[in-house]
Amino acid sequence: MTTTDRRGVLRAGAGLVAGGAFAAGCAPGTAPHTAASAASRHASGPAERGAAHPSASPAAAPRAFPGQPAQIGHGPRDRPRVALTFHGQGDPALARTLLTTAERHGARVTVLAVGTWLDAHPEMARRILDGGHDLGNHTQRHLSVNDMPEAEARAEITGCADRLKRLTGSIGTWFRPSRAVTASPLVARLARAAGYPHVLSYDVDSLDYTSPGAAAVTRTVLAGVRPGSVVSLHFGYPGTATALPALLDELDRRGLHAVTTTELLS
């Protein structure tokens, strides 16, 4: 580990201690957590504290995948690829650590960002895209969108889509409902109307939002993952960051390459 790496890890830890707030899991009944600490924001460089670079190329738009269902839970089982998907919320310093770890392993991930997180940390949208990762919509406030009346659910979807569009030029490549594995028929319809041909679900839940420890996160994912799997993980939990190197190493050993969801289905 280089001096720069150690400083990045220390900044992530400092942000966690100072903020005391991690991203919420999507299990029903789990209370959402607040955004990241001021300490981690001050640790960011000047370029990262601003909005997306105005000269950056627009991000990819959502696309339809013929033959795939309206709600996608996994990709093809006959190719040695998996998609690690992260719910985008929590301390941005820890999020950057996770992204850097993935990139150093040659992996690309999918981040489903919460709108309020983008409001607080707009620089993260471009950081995710510049790393070659997918960026999508995980609703504006990360509440139980399936339980909302139509107008409120629509606002949750379009609110986050609008922020992504402003920051990146695209509404994001994917939509995932907050606090649910799959979307209700109403939410799926509203997502299509907002421009998302598919709802992104998953077939492996890491349960990292329960803070079981890094070893448990790794065991849970490896027990369920197979070719084509879409794995649910979260930014904002130190156990996930600690688990990721060993998880990627074992996926490599099994011949499974971590790619974006777009690559998984292409």
Short mmCIF file of C-alpha atoms in Angstrom, two decimals:
data_model
loop_
_atom_site.label_atom_id
_atom_site.label_comp_id
_atom_site.label_asym_id
_atom_site.label_seq_id
_atom_site.Cartn_x
_atom_site.Cartn_y
_atom_site.Cartn_z
CA MET A 1 0.00 0.00 0.00
CA THR A 2 1.40 3.40 -0.99
CA THR A 3 1.40 6.54 1.16
CA THR A 4 -1.43 7.92 -0.99
CA ASP A 5 -3.45 4.74 -0.47
CA ARG A 6 -2.95 4.92 3.29
CA ARG A 7 -4.10 8.50 3.35
CA GLY A 8 -7.24 7.58 1.40
CA VAL A 9 -8.08 4.81 3.84
CA LEU A 10 -7.44 7.07 6.83
CA ARG A 11 -9.68 9.74 5.36
CA ALA A 12 -12.43 7.16 4.87
CA GLY A 13 -12.14 6.03 8.47
CA ALA A 14 -12.07 9.58 9.75
CA GLY A 15 -15.21 10.42 7.84
CA LEU A 16 -16.99 7.42 9.30
CA VAL A 17 -16.07 8.30 12.86
CA ALA A 18 -16.92 11.98 12.50
CA GLY A 19 -20.16 11.44 10.59
CA GLY A 20 -21.42 8.35 12.38
CA ALA A 21 -23.80 7.75 9.49
CA PHE A 22 -23.86 4.95 6.94
CA ALA A 23 -26.08 4.16 3.98
CA ALA A 24 -29.34 2.38 4.65
CA GLY A 25 -30.01 -1.11 3.43
CA CYS A 26 -33.04 -1.85 1.30
CA ALA A 27 -34.59 -4.36 3.66
CA PRO A 28 -38.19 -3.45 4.61
CA GLY A 29 -38.32 -1.65 7.94
CA THR A 30 -34.68 -0.55 7.97
CA ALA A 31 -34.39 3.12 8.90
CA PRO A 32 -32.46 5.27 6.43
CA HIS A 33 -29.21 6.86 7.59
CA THR A 34 -28.08 10.42 7.05
CA ALA A 35 -25.49 11.63 4.53
CA ALA A 36 -21.74 11.77 5.04
CA SER A 37 -19.70 13.81 7.44
CA ALA A 38 -18.27 17.28 6.98
CA ALA A 39 -14.81 15.86 7.67
CA SER A 40 -14.89 13.71 4.53
CA ARG A 41 -16.12 16.65 2.45
CA HIS A 42 -13.21 18.80 3.63
CA ALA A 43 -10.84 15.96 2.76
CA SER A 44 -11.92 16.14 -0.90
CA GLY A 45 -9.84 18.07 -3.40
CA PRO A 46 -11.18 21.31 -4.93
CA ALA A 47 -12.14 19.64 -8.20
CA GLU A 48 -14.20 16.99 -6.41
CA ARG A 49 -16.23 19.44 -4.36
CA GLY A 50 -17.92 20.92 -7.44
CA ALA A 51 -20.57 19.57 -9.78
CA ALA A 52 -19.82 17.36 -12.76
CA HIS A 53 -17.30 18.76 -15.22
CA PRO A 54 -19.26 20.77 -17.81
CA SER A 55 -16.95 19.57 -20.60
CA ALA A 56 -17.48 15.89 -19.78
CA SER A 57 -19.28 13.78 -22.35
CA PRO A 58 -22.88 12.88 -21.53
CA ALA A 59 -23.34 9.57 -19.76
CA ALA A 60 -24.98 6.61 -21.47
CA ALA A 61 -28.77 6.58 -21.59
CA PRO A 62 -30.93 3.65 -20.51
CA ARG A 63 -31.37 0.99 -23.16
CA ALA A 64 -33.68 -1.92 -23.75
CA PHE A 65 -32.28 -5.44 -23.76
CA PRO A 66 -34.43 -7.64 -26.03
CA GLY A 67 -35.24 -10.96 -24.47
CA GLN A 68 -34.76 -9.66 -20.92
CA PRO A 69 -37.77 -9.31 -18.59
CA ALA A 70 -39.12 -5.98 -17.41
CA GLN A 71 -37.51 -6.65 -14.02
CA ILE A 72 -34.03 -8.11 -14.37
CA GLY A 73 -32.76 -10.29 -11.54
CA HIS A 74 -29.69 -11.79 -13.22
CA GLY A 75 -27.86 -12.00 -16.51
CA PRO A 76 -26.96 -14.91 -18.79
CA ARG A 77 -25.85 -17.99 -16.91
CA ASP A 78 -23.59 -19.24 -19.69
CA ARG A 79 -20.94 -16.49 -19.43
CA PRO A 80 -18.37 -16.08 -16.64
CA ARG A 81 -19.51 -12.62 -15.59
CA VAL A 82 -21.22 -11.14 -12.54
CA ALA A 83 -22.44 -7.63 -11.70
CA LEU A 84 -21.65 -6.10 -8.32
CA THR A 85 -24.26 -3.39 -7.72
CA PHE A 86 -23.92 -0.78 -4.98
CA HIS A 87 -26.64 1.31 -3.40
CA GLY A 88 -25.14 4.79 -3.65
CA GLN A 89 -25.38 6.54 -0.31
CA GLY A 90 -23.11 7.19 2.67
CA ASP A 91 -19.65 8.64 3.28
CA PRO A 92 -18.14 9.64 -0.09
CA ALA A 93 -14.60 8.93 1.14
CA LEU A 94 -15.57 5.32 1.76
CA ALA A 95 -17.33 5.19 -1.62
CA ARG A 96 -14.15 6.36 -3.33
CA THR A 97 -12.18 3.68 -1.49
CA LEU A 98 -14.57 0.99 -2.78
CA LEU A 99 -14.41 2.31 -6.34
CA THR A 100 -10.62 2.48 -6.29
CA THR A 101 -10.40 -1.06 -4.94
CA ALA A 102 -12.61 -2.34 -7.75
CA GLU A 103 -10.61 -0.50 -10.39
CA ARG A 104 -7.29 -1.83 -9.12
CA HIS A 105 -8.69 -5.35 -9.48
CA GLY A 106 -9.80 -4.62 -13.05
CA ALA A 107 -13.44 -4.75 -11.98
CA ARG A 108 -16.30 -2.43 -12.92
CA VAL A 109 -19.46 -2.05 -10.85
CA THR A 110 -22.93 -0.52 -11.00
CA VAL A 111 -23.91 2.26 -8.62
CA LEU A 112 -27.58 3.05 -7.99
CA ALA A 113 -27.41 6.53 -6.51
CA VAL A 114 -29.86 8.13 -4.08
CA GLY A 115 -30.88 11.63 -5.15
CA THR A 116 -30.25 13.27 -1.79
CA TRP A 117 -26.74 11.79 -1.82
CA LEU A 118 -26.13 13.37 -5.22
CA ASP A 119 -27.42 16.67 -3.87
CA ALA A 120 -24.88 16.53 -1.04
CA HIS A 121 -22.01 15.10 -3.11
CA PRO A 122 -22.53 15.99 -6.79
CA GLU A 123 -18.89 15.25 -7.62
CA MET A 124 -19.51 11.54 -7.03
CA ALA A 125 -21.58 11.20 -10.20
CA ARG A 126 -18.61 12.03 -12.40
CA ARG A 127 -16.21 10.05 -10.20
CA ILE A 128 -18.31 6.94 -10.77
CA LEU A 129 -18.57 7.44 -14.52
CA ASP A 130 -14.91 8.37 -14.94
CA GLY A 131 -14.01 5.02 -13.36
CA GLY A 132 -15.89 3.18 -16.12
CA HIS A 133 -18.80 2.16 -13.89
CA ASP A 134 -22.55 2.20 -14.52
CA LEU A 135 -24.57 4.89 -12.73
CA GLY A 136 -28.29 4.61 -12.10
CA ASN A 137 -31.30 5.82 -10.13
CA HIS A 138 -32.20 4.55 -6.65
CA THR A 139 -34.97 7.12 -5.99
CA GLN A 140 -34.68 10.57 -4.49
CA ARG A 141 -34.96 9.87 -0.75
CA HIS A 142 -34.52 6.09 -0.41
CA LEU A 143 -37.93 5.55 1.15
CA SER A 144 -40.33 2.63 0.59
CA VAL A 145 -41.34 3.61 -2.93
CA ASN A 146 -43.64 0.60 -3.43
CA ASP A 147 -45.84 1.83 -0.57
CA MET A 148 -46.29 5.35 -1.90
CA PRO A 149 -49.28 6.78 -3.76
CA GLU A 150 -48.72 7.30 -7.46
CA ALA A 151 -47.80 10.99 -7.41
CA GLU A 152 -45.27 10.57 -4.62
CA ALA A 153 -43.70 7.49 -6.19
CA ARG A 154 -43.40 9.31 -9.51
CA ALA A 155 -41.66 12.23 -7.79
CA GLU A 156 -39.17 9.85 -6.16
CA ILE A 157 -38.21 8.39 -9.54
CA THR A 158 -38.16 11.59 -11.57
CA GLY A 159 -36.49 13.59 -8.81
CA CYS A 160 -33.40 11.40 -8.88
CA ALA A 161 -33.55 11.15 -12.68
CA ASP A 162 -33.53 14.95 -12.95
CA ARG A 163 -30.45 15.20 -10.74
CA LEU A 164 -28.61 12.57 -12.74
CA LYS A 165 -29.53 14.36 -15.96
CA ARG A 166 -28.26 17.68 -14.64
CA LEU A 167 -24.97 16.18 -13.45
CA THR A 168 -24.20 13.77 -16.28
CA GLY A 169 -26.48 14.47 -19.23
CA SER A 170 -28.35 11.18 -18.70
CA ILE A 171 -31.05 9.92 -16.35
CA GLY A 172 -28.79 6.97 -15.58
CA THR A 173 -28.58 3.56 -17.16
CA TRP A 174 -30.70 1.73 -14.58
CA PHE A 175 -33.49 2.16 -12.06
CA ARG A 176 -33.75 0.14 -8.85
CA PRO A 177 -36.62 0.65 -6.37
CA SER A 178 -35.64 1.70 -2.88
CA ARG A 179 -36.30 -0.60 0.08
CA ALA A 180 -37.52 -3.46 -2.11
CA VAL A 181 -36.05 -6.29 -4.15
CA THR A 182 -38.55 -5.79 -6.97
CA ALA A 183 -40.81 -2.96 -8.04
CA SER A 184 -44.58 -3.05 -7.64
CA PRO A 185 -46.56 -2.96 -10.89
CA LEU A 186 -47.23 0.74 -10.31
CA VAL A 187 -43.57 1.59 -9.69
CA ALA A 188 -42.46 -0.50 -12.68
CA ARG A 189 -44.94 1.41 -14.87
CA LEU A 190 -43.74 4.77 -13.53
CA ALA A 191 -40.12 3.79 -14.14
CA ARG A 192 -40.89 2.93 -17.76
CA ALA A 193 -42.68 6.25 -18.18
CA ALA A 194 -39.60 8.01 -16.78
CA GLY A 195 -37.42 6.38 -19.43
CA TYR A 196 -36.14 3.15 -17.87
CA PRO A 197 -37.01 0.09 -20.01
CA HIS A 198 -36.06 -2.30 -17.19
CA VAL A 199 -36.07 -2.38 -13.40
CA LEU A 200 -32.83 -3.77 -11.98
CA SER A 201 -33.28 -6.33 -9.21
CA TYR A 202 -30.73 -8.90 -7.98
CA ASP A 203 -30.38 -12.58 -7.14
CA VAL A 204 -27.69 -12.36 -4.42
CA ASP A 205 -28.16 -10.16 -1.34
CA SER A 206 -24.93 -9.59 0.56
CA LEU A 207 -26.83 -8.46 3.69
CA ASP A 208 -23.98 -6.03 4.27
CA TYR A 209 -26.42 -3.39 5.58
CA THR A 210 -26.83 -5.54 8.70
CA SER A 211 -23.12 -4.89 9.46
CA PRO A 212 -22.26 -8.57 9.97
CA GLY A 213 -18.53 -8.05 9.42
CA ALA A 214 -16.35 -8.39 6.36
CA ALA A 215 -15.93 -12.16 6.58
CA ALA A 216 -19.70 -12.70 6.73
CA VAL A 217 -20.28 -10.41 3.75
CA THR A 218 -17.73 -12.36 1.72
CA ARG A 219 -19.20 -15.74 2.74
CA THR A 220 -22.76 -14.68 1.95
CA VAL A 221 -21.92 -13.42 -1.52
CA LEU A 222 -19.71 -16.38 -2.43
CA ALA A 223 -22.33 -18.87 -1.22
CA GLY A 224 -24.89 -17.52 -3.69
CA VAL A 225 -22.97 -16.10 -6.62
CA ARG A 226 -22.79 -17.91 -9.95
CA PRO A 227 -22.39 -16.90 -13.59
CA GLY A 228 -24.81 -14.11 -14.43
CA SER A 229 -25.51 -13.10 -10.83
CA VAL A 230 -26.42 -9.55 -9.86
CA VAL A 231 -25.16 -8.90 -6.32
CA SER A 232 -26.63 -6.27 -4.00
CA LEU A 233 -24.05 -4.34 -1.94
CA HIS A 234 -23.91 -0.90 -0.32
CA PHE A 235 -21.64 2.08 -0.06
CA GLY A 236 -21.30 3.43 3.46
CA TYR A 237 -20.46 0.25 5.37
CA PRO A 238 -16.82 -0.32 6.37
CA GLY A 239 -17.31 -4.08 6.39
CA THR A 240 -18.15 -3.97 2.69
CA ALA A 241 -15.00 -2.03 1.91
CA THR A 242 -12.93 -4.51 3.91
CA ALA A 243 -14.61 -7.48 2.24
CA LEU A 244 -14.23 -6.30 -1.34
CA PRO A 245 -10.56 -7.24 -2.02
CA ALA A 246 -11.03 -10.84 -0.83
CA LEU A 247 -14.34 -11.07 -2.65
CA LEU A 248 -12.82 -9.94 -5.94
CA ASP A 249 -9.86 -12.28 -5.48
CA GLU A 250 -12.16 -15.26 -5.00
CA LEU A 251 -14.32 -14.30 -7.96
CA ASP A 252 -11.15 -14.20 -10.06
CA ARG A 253 -10.13 -17.61 -8.73
CA ARG A 254 -13.51 -18.98 -9.83
CA GLY A 255 -13.10 -17.41 -13.24
CA LEU A 256 -15.90 -14.88 -12.70
CA HIS A 257 -15.23 -11.34 -13.88
CA ALA A 258 -17.00 -8.41 -12.21
CA VAL A 259 -18.46 -6.15 -14.91
CA THR A 260 -21.08 -3.43 -15.15
CA THR A 261 -24.69 -4.53 -15.48
CA THR A 262 -24.69 -3.15 -19.03
CA GLU A 263 -21.72 -5.39 -19.88
CA LEU A 264 -23.34 -8.35 -18.12
CA LEU A 265 -26.37 -8.15 -20.39
CA SER A 266 -24.64 -7.06 -23.62
#
